[in-house]
Amino acid sequence: MMSRTAIVLFLVSLYLPIQYAAAEKLKVRAGSWMSDGNFFSEINSKLFTHLLYAEAYVNTSPFEVEIFPSDEPEFVTFSKKVKEKNPSVKTLLSIWGEAEYALMMRNPSSISSFIRSAQNISRRHGFDGVDLYWDYPKTKADKEHMESLFQEWRKYIHANDSELILTATVPYSPDWPHHDKHVSFYPIRSMARYLDWVHLVPFHYLFDQRINVSAAHSAFYDPTSYCSTAYGISNWIRGGLMPSKIVMGLPFSGYAWNLPDPKNNNLGVQTGKVQIYRALGMMTYKEIRGIIPLCGGKTRYSDTHKIYHFSCGSTWIGFDDVKTIKIKVSYAKEHKLLGYVAWRVSYDDNGLLSRAGRFS
């Protein structure tokens, strides 16, 4: 008969592989990178399966992908450097455009030029895939053109580069910015068919340009509106995007408002003009961590919205911390999503949120 100690050791040996397997359920643990004055050598690429480099852009003639000259030195070595730390990490080049895409779609030869140049520039510099960032199609024609682009791109990949990863980055919900669940600005079923997966932008659900109350700009739940991560994911799925194609965004940033009355500093109070720390009031997690001790060191947690917030004089700041990142990653696992993307890795503070996601 086995001793009690032997039984305990046996059970532990069974438990550990189960825990490890659970941690590996998410196939995509991605991070989006934009330098913002930082250096990508700071990235711990071992914490990620995929890293997106932002951003490339599309010129308007002959509609080819280009890199800003100031980004060129960093861009050409990005894939090589992050793979030195983690040879298995995959890198994707994120290509941003809006008006350029709309112009490009009017001419089939322009679409072909764009697709070829995107493949050439990404492969030439060691990238494993391409990500298309288009805020949202503004018209029915744009929506149809986007569908054609994804179809042609997939056809090109099948014929010329079958290993190239093809993804898109889109708002947290397909009805953004109008929040009408019966309206989608995206060809969702074609996205499910032609894309490897889709990254959901995890913030700016609510911000000062739309409302004048302190709000959870990256709320996980929001019982009073459609503006939440959980709503957005369910809306994409309702429209035809399978959970196995969804990569949920994790915000490594917060948002700041001005308070007319510093004593009235709860979530959802009337506010004034936004406090500009960054564009649109956005602050990085690292900036927020640096400010908290200067503001008394106390934060509050909204169990309803799954966010943290605090006030500093007349400024109110809402943000995600380690606990909320873990909650969102657990949700992704429970709902069998493909994974998550940290937005952005450079906003983190010594890898605190990156590690919270990886080991949740």
Short mmCIF file of N, CA and C in Angstrom, two decimals, residues 172-173 175-183 185 204-206 210 226-228 231 235:
data_model
loop_
_atom_site.label_atom_id
_atom_site.label_comp_id
_atom_site.label_asym_id
_atom_site.label_seq_id
_atom_site.Cartn_x
_atom_site.Cartn_y
_atom_site.Cartn_z
N TYR A 172 -13.40 47.06 -30.91
CA TYR A 172 -13.84 46.01 -29.98
C TYR A 172 -15.20 45.42 -30.36
N SER A 173 -16.01 46.19 -31.11
CA SER A 173 -17.32 45.72 -31.53
C SER A 173 -17.56 46.10 -32.98
N ASP A 175 -20.15 47.12 -34.37
CA ASP A 175 -21.08 48.25 -34.55
C ASP A 175 -20.48 49.57 -34.09
N TRP A 176 -19.19 49.57 -33.73
CA TRP A 176 -18.53 50.82 -33.33
C TRP A 176 -18.40 51.73 -34.56
N PRO A 177 -18.60 53.03 -34.45
CA PRO A 177 -18.81 53.82 -33.24
C PRO A 177 -20.26 54.12 -32.90
N HIS A 178 -21.22 53.54 -33.62
CA HIS A 178 -22.62 53.93 -33.43
C HIS A 178 -23.35 53.10 -32.39
N HIS A 179 -22.78 51.95 -32.02
CA HIS A 179 -23.35 51.10 -30.99
C HIS A 179 -24.80 50.71 -31.29
N ASP A 180 -25.01 50.24 -32.47
CA ASP A 180 -26.30 49.68 -32.86
C ASP A 180 -26.05 48.21 -33.19
N LYS A 181 -26.48 47.32 -32.30
CA LYS A 181 -26.13 45.91 -32.45
C LYS A 181 -26.72 45.27 -33.71
N HIS A 182 -27.60 45.97 -34.38
CA HIS A 182 -28.17 45.43 -35.61
C HIS A 182 -27.38 45.88 -36.85
N VAL A 183 -26.32 46.68 -36.62
CA VAL A 183 -25.54 47.22 -37.73
C VAL A 183 -24.10 46.74 -37.60
N PHE A 185 -20.33 47.25 -39.64
CA PHE A 185 -19.60 47.92 -40.70
C PHE A 185 -18.56 47.00 -41.33
N HIS A 204 -11.02 52.90 -25.57
CA HIS A 204 -11.75 54.01 -26.19
C HIS A 204 -13.21 53.63 -26.47
N TYR A 205 -13.78 52.76 -25.61
CA TYR A 205 -15.20 52.48 -25.73
C TYR A 205 -15.98 53.77 -25.45
N LEU A 206 -15.51 54.49 -24.44
CA LEU A 206 -16.06 55.79 -24.08
C LEU A 206 -14.90 56.73 -23.82
N ARG A 210 -17.05 61.91 -26.64
CA ARG A 210 -18.39 61.37 -26.81
C ARG A 210 -19.26 61.62 -25.58
N TYR A 226 -23.70 49.46 -24.21
CA TYR A 226 -23.09 48.43 -25.03
C TYR A 226 -21.56 48.54 -25.02
N CYS A 227 -21.02 49.44 -24.23
CA CYS A 227 -19.59 49.77 -24.31
C CYS A 227 -18.77 48.91 -23.35
N SER A 228 -18.50 47.68 -23.74
CA SER A 228 -17.70 46.80 -22.89
C SER A 228 -17.05 45.71 -23.74
N TYR A 231 -19.46 42.70 -24.29
CA TYR A 231 -20.47 42.98 -25.31
C TYR A 231 -19.87 42.91 -26.70
N ASN A 235 -20.87 40.40 -29.72
CA ASN A 235 -21.43 40.97 -30.94
C ASN A 235 -20.69 40.46 -32.18
#
